[in-house]
Coordinates of C-alpha atoms and ligand atoms in Angstrom, one line a residue:
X1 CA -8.2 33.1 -68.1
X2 CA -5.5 32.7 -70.7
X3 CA -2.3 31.2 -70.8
X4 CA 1.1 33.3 -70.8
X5 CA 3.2 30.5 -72.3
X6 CA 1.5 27.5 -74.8
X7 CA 3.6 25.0 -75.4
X8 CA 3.8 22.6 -78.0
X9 CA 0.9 19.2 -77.9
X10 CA 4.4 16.6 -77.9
X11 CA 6.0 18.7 -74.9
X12 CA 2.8 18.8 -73.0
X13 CA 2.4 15.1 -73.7
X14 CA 6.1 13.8 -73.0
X15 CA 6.1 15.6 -70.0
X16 CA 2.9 14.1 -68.7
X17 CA 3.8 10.7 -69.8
X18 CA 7.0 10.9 -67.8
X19 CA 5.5 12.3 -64.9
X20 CA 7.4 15.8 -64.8
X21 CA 5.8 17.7 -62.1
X22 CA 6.2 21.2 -63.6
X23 CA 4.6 19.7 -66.6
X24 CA 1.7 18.5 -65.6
X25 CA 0.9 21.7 -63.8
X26 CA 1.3 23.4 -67.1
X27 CA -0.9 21.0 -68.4
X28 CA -3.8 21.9 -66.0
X29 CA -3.4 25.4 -66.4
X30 CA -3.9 24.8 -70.0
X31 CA -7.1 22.9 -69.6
X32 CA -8.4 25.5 -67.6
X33 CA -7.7 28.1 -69.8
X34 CA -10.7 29.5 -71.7
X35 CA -8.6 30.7 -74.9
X36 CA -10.4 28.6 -77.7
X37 CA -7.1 28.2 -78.9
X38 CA -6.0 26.6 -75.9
X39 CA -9.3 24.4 -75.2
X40 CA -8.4 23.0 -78.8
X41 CA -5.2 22.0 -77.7
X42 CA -6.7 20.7 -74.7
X43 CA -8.9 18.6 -76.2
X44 CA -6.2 16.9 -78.6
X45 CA -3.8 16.3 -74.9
X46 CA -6.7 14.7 -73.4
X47 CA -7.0 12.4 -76.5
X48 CA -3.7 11.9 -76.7
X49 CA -3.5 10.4 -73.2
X50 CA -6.7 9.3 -72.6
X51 CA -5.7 5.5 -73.6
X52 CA -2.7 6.3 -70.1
X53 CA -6.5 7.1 -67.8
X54 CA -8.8 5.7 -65.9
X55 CA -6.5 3.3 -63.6
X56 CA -6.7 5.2 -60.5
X57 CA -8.8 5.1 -57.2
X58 CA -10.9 8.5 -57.2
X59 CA -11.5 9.7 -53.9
X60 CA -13.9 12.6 -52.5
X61 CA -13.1 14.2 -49.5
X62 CA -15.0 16.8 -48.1
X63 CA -16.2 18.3 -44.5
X64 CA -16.8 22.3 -43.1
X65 CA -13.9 24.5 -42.5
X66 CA -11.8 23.3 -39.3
X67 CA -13.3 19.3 -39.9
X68 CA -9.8 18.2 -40.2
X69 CA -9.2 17.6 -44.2
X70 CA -5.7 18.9 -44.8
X71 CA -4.3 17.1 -41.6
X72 CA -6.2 13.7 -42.0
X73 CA -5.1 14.0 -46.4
X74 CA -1.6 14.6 -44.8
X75 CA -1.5 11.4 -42.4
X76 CA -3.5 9.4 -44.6
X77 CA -1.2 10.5 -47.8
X78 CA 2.0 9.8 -45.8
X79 CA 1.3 6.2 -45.1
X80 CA -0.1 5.4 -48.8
X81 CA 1.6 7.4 -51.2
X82 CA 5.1 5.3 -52.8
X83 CA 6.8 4.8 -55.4
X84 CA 3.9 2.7 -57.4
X85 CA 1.7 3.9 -55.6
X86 CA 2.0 7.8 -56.5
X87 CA -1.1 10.5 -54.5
X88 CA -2.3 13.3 -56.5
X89 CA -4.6 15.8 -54.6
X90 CA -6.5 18.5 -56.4
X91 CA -8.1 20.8 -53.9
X92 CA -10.7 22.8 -54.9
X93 CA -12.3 26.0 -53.0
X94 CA -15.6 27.3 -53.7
X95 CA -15.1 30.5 -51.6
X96 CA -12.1 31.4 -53.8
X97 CA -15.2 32.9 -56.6
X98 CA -17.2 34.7 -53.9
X99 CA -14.6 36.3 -51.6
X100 CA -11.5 36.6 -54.1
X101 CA -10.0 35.1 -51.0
X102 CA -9.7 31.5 -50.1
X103 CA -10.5 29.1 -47.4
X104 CA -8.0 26.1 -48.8
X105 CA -5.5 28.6 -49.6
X106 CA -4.1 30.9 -46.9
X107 CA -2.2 28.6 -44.5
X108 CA 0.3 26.6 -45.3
X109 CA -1.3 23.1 -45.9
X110 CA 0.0 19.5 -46.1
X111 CA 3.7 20.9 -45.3
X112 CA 5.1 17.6 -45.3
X113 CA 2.9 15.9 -48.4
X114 CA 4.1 18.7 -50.2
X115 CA 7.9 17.5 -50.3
X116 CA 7.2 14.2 -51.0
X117 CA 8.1 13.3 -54.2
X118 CA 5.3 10.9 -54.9
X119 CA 2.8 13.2 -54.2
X120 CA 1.7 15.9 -56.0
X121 CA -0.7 19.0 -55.2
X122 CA -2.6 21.1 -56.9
X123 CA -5.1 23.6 -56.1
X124 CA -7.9 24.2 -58.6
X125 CA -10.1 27.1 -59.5
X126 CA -13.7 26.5 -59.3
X127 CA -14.9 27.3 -62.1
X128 CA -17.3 30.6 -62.9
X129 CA -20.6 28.8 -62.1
X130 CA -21.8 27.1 -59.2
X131 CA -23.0 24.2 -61.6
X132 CA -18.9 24.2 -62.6
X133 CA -16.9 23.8 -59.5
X134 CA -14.2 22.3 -60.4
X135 CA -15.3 22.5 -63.6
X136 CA -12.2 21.6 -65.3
X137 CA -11.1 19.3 -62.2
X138 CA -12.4 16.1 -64.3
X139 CA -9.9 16.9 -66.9
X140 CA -7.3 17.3 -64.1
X141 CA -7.7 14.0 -62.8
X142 CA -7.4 12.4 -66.5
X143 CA -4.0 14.5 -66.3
X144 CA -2.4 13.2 -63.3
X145 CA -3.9 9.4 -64.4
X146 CA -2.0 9.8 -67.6
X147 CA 1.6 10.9 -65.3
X148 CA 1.1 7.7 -63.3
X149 CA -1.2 8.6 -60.2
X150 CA -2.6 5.9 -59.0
X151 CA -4.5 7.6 -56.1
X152 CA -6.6 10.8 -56.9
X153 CA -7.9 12.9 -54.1
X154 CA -10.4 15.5 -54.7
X155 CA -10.7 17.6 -51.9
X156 CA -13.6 20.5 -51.2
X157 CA -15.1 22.6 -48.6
X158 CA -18.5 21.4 -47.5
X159 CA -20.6 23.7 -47.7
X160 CA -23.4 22.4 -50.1
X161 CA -22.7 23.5 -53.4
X162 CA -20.0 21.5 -54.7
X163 CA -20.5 17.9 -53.3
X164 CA -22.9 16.8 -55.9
X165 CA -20.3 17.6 -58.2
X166 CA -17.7 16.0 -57.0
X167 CA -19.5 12.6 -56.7
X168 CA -20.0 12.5 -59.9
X169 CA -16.3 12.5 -60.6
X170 CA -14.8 10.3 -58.0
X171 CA -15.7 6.6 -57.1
X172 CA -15.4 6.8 -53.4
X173 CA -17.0 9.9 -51.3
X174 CA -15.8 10.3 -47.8
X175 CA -17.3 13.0 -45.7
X176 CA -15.2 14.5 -42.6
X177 CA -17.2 15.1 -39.7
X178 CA -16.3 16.6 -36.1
X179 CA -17.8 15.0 -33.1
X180 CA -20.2 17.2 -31.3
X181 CA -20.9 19.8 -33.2
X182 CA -23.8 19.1 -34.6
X183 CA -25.1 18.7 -38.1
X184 CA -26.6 22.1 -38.7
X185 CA -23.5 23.8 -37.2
X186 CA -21.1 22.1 -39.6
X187 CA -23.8 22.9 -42.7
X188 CA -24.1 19.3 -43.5
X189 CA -27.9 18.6 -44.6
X190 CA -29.1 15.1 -45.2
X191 CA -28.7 14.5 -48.6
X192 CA -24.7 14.5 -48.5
X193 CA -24.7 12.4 -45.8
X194 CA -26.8 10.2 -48.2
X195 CA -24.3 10.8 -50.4
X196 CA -21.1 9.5 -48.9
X197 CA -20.0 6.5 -48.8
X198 CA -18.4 6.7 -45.6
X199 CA -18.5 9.0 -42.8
X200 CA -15.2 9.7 -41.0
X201 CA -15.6 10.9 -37.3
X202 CA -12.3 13.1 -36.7
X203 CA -10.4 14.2 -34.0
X204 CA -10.7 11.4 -31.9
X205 CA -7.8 11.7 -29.2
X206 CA -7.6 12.5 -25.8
X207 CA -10.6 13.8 -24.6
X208 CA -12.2 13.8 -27.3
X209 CA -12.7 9.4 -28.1
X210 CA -15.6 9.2 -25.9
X211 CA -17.7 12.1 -28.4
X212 CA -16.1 10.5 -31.5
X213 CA -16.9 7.0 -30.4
X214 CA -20.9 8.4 -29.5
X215 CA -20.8 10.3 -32.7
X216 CA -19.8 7.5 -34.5
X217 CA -22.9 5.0 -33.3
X218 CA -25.1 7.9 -34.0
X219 CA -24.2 8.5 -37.4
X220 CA -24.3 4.6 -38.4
X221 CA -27.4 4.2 -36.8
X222 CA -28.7 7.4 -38.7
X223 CA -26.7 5.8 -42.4
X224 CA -28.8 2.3 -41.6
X225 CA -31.5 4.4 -41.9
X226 CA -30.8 4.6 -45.6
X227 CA -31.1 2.2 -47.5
X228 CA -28.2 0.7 -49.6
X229 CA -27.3 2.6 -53.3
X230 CA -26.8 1.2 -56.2
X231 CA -23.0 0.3 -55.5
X232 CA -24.6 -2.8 -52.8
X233 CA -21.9 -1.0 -50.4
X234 CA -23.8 -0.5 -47.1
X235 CA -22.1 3.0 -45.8
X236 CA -19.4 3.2 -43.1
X237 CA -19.2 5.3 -40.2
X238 CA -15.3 5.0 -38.7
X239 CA -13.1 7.2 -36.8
X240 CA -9.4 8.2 -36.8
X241 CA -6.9 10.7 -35.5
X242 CA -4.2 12.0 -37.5
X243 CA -2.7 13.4 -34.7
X244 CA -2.1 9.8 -33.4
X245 CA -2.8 8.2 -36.3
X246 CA -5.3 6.1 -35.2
X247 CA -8.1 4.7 -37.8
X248 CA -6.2 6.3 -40.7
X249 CA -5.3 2.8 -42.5
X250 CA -8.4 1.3 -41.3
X251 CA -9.6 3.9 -43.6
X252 CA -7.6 3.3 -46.7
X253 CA -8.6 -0.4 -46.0
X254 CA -12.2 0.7 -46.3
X255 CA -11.7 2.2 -49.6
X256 CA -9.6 -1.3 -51.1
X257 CA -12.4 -3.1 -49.6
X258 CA -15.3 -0.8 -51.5
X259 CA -13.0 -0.9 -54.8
X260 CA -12.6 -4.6 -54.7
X261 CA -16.1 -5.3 -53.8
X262 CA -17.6 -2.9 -56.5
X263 CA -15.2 -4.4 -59.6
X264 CA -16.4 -7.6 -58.4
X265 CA -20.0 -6.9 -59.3
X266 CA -19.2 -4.6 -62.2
X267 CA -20.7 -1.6 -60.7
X268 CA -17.3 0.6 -60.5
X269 CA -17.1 0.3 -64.4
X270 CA -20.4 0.9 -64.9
X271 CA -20.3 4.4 -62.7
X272 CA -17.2 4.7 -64.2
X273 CA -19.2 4.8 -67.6
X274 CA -22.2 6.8 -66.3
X275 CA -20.1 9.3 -65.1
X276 CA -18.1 9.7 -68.6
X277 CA -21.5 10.1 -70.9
X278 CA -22.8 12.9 -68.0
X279 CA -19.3 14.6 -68.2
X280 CA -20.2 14.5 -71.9
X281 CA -23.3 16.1 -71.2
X282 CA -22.3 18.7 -68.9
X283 CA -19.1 20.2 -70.9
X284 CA -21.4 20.1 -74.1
X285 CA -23.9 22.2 -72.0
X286 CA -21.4 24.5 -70.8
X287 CA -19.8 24.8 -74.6
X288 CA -23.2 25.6 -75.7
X289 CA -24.1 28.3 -72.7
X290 CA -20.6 30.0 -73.4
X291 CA -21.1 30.2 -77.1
X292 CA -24.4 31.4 -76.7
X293 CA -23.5 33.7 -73.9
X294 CA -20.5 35.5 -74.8
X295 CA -22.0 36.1 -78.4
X296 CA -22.0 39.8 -78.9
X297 CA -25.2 40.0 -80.5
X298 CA -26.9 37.7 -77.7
X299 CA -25.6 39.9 -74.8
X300 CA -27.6 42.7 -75.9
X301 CA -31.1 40.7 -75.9
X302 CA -30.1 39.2 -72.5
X303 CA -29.4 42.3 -70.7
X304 CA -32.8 43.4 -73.0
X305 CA -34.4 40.5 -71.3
X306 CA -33.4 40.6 -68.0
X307 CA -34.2 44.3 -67.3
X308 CA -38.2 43.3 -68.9
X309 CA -38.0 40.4 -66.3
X310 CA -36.8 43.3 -63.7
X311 CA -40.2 45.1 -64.5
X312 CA -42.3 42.0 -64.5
X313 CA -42.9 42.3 -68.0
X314 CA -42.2 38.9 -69.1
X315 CA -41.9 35.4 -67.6
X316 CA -38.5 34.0 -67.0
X317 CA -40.5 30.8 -68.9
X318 CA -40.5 33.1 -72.1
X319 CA -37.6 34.8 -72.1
X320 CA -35.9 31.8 -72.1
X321 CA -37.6 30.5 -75.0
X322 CA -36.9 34.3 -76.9
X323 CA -33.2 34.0 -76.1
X324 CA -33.0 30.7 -78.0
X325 CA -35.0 32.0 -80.9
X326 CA -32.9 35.1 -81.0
X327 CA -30.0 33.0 -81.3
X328 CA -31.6 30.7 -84.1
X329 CA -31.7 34.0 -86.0
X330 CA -28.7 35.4 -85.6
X331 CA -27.6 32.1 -86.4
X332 CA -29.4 31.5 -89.6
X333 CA -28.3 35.6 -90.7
X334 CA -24.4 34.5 -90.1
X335 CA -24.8 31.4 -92.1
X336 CA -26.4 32.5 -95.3
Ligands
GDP1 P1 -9.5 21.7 -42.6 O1 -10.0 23.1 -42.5 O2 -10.8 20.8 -42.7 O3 -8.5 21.3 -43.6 O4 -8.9 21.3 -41.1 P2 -7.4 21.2 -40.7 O5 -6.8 20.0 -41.2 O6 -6.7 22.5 -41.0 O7 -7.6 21.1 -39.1 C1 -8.2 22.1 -38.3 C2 -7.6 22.1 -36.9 O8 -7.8 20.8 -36.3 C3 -6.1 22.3 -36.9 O9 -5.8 23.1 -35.9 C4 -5.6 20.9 -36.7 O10 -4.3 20.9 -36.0 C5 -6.6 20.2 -35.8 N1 -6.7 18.8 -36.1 C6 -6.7 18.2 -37.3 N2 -6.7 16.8 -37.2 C7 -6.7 16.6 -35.8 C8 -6.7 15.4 -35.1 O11 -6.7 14.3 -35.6 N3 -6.6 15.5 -33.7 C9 -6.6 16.7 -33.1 N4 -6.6 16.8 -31.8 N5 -6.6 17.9 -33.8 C10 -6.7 17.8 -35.1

C-alpha cells in the first residue's frame, strides 16, 4: 500500500514529538506503507525518535471473539489513562487478510475510550504473511512511545496465529478467558496459555462469579503446572468484571507489580534487548524475502518451481536451494 500524501521527515517528527493525534496516525500509515520511498523515510523517523522510545509498559491482550477485550480495554483504559499517564491501543485483526472483512472492526468499539483525549486508538493491518501480523505494529509502538504514551496495548484476536508474535513485542501478555466454555471451544491450545503471563477470567457478575471463581482455581492449578519462565514471575490467574468493575485495578496492579519485579532483577531490559536484536532479524528477513520475491526475474523461476513441485518433480528441499542460486545469478549478471 502506498501513501496518498508524504510529508516532510521535520513535520512527521514535530508532530510526533508534540503528540498531535492526526500526526502520529500519519506517521503509522507511513511506516506501513510499502513504497521504498516511504520505508526510507520510515526508517530515518524511527531514528530520529528512537532516543523519545522505550519508556512505556507494553501490554498483550488477547482472547476468542466475544471473550470480552474491547469492554475490559475500555474499563481498564478508563481508570488508567491521565494526563501523564497517556494509553495508546493498537488493535490488530488477523481475519482482516482472510475475509477482507474484520472481526475488531465492525462495531463500534471502546465508544467512550475513543473520546478521551489521553487515549489514542489505532487499528493496524496485519501484515501480508502470517509470520507478519502486525508486522509493522513494533514500529507503531516506537511511534506512540516517542508522542508520550506511557501505556501501550496491543490488542489481537486469539486464534493461534498471531500470539507468538505479539509476545515478542510486549513485556506483559494477558490472555482473556470466558468461564465455562471450555478450552477447545475458545481455540486456546496449551502453549498460549504457557505463554501468558496472566490469565484473566472475565465476565464475572451476577450469575456468572461462581463459574468465574471455579474457572479461575482451575486455570491456576493448571499454570502451577508450569513451571516458572525466565522472567521468575510465577503466572496469575485473576478475574474482573467491567460491567461492575470489579478486578479491573487489581489487574493493572498485577502488571506494576510484574514491571517492578522484573526491572528489579534486570530481566525486563534484557527481553527488552532480546526482543530488539529478533526484531532485527525478522524485518531483515522480510527485506530480503520481498526483495527477492517481488524481483521480476525471480517470479518467473518461482511460479517455474512451484508448478515442478505441483507435478512431484522436485523436492520443496531443492527448489529452495535453486531459487537462491537463481537469485545469486541474476545478481552477479546485474552487477557486472
Ligand atoms: P471482544 O470480542 O473480545 O472484544 O468482546 P466484547 O468486549 O465485545 O464483549 C462481548 C460481549 O460480552 C458484549 O456483549 C459485552 O457487552 C459482553 N461483556 C463484556 N464484558 C462483560 C462483563 O464484564 N460482564 C458481562 N456480563 N458482560 C460483558
Amino acid at each position: 500500500m502506498a501513501l496518498k500524501t508524504r510529508f516532510t521527515i521535520d513535520y512527521y517528527q514535530e508532530g510526533i514529538l508534540q503528540n498531535n493525534r492526526v500526526v502520529l496516525a500519519q506517521a503509522i500509515t507511513l511506516i506501513e506503507s510499502t513504497l521504498p520511498a516511504d520505508q526510507t523515510l520510515a526508517g530515518e523517523l524511527l531514528d530520529r525518535v528512537l532516543n523519545q522510545t522505550g519508556k512505556s509498559i507494553r501490554i498483550g491482550i488477547t482472547g476468542v471473539p466475544g471473550a470480552g477485550k474491547s469492554t475490559f480495554i475500555e474499563s481498564l483504559g478508563n481508570q488508567v489513562a491521565e494526563a501523564d499517564k497517556k494509553l495508546a491501543i493498537l488493535t490488530i485483526d488477523p481475519s482482516s487478510q482472510l475475509t477482507r472483512g474484520s472481526i475488531l472492526g465492525d462495531k463500534t468499539r471502546m465508544e467512550t475510550l475513543s473520546k478521551n483525549s489521553n487515549v489514542f486508538i489505532r487499528p493496524t493491518a496485519s501484515g501480508n504473511t502470517l509470520g507478519g501480523v502486525g508486522s509493522r505494529t513494533r514500529e507503531a509502538i516506537l511511534l506512540c512511545e516517542a508522542a508520550g504514551y506511557s501505556i501501550i496495548i496491543i490488542e489481537t484476536v486469539g486464534v493461534g496465529q498471531s500470539e507468538v508474535a505479539i509476545k515478542k513485542m510486549v513485556d506483559f501478555f494477558l490472555l482473556l478467558m470466558l468461564a465455562g466454555a471450555g478450552d477447545e471451544l475458545q481455540g486456546i491450545k496449551k502453549g498460549i496459555m504457557e505463554m501468558a503471563d496472566a490469565v484473566v477470567i472475565t465476565k464475572a457478575d451476577g450469575d456468572n462469579i461462581k463459574q468465574a471463581t471455579q474457572a479461575q482455581a482451575d486455570y491456576s492449578h493448571a499454570l502451577h503446572l508450569f513451571a516458572a519462565g525466565e522472567s521468575g514471575w510465577q503466572p496469575k490467574v485473576l478475574t474482573s468484571s467491567a460491567l461492575t468493575g470489579k478486578g479491573i485495578m487489581e489487574i493493572w496492579q498485577m502488571i506494576e507489580g510484574y514491571v517492578h519485579q522484573t526491572k528489579t532483577s534486570g530481566f525486563f531490559d534484557q527481553n527488552r534487548v532480546r526482543q530488539n536484536i529478533s526484531w532485527f532479524h525478522e524485518h531483515f528477513d522480510q527485506l530480503l524475502r520481498t526483495e527477492i520475491m517481488e524481483h521480476n526475474q525471480m517470479q518467473k523461476k518461482i511460479q517455474a518451481l512451484t508448478t515442478e513441485i505441483q507435478h512431484g518433480n522436485i523436492s520443496s528441499y531443492t527448489a529452495a536451494q535453486q531459487l537462491l542460486n537463481e537469485y545469486h545469478q541474476v545478481n552477479r549478471g546485474s552487477n557486472s
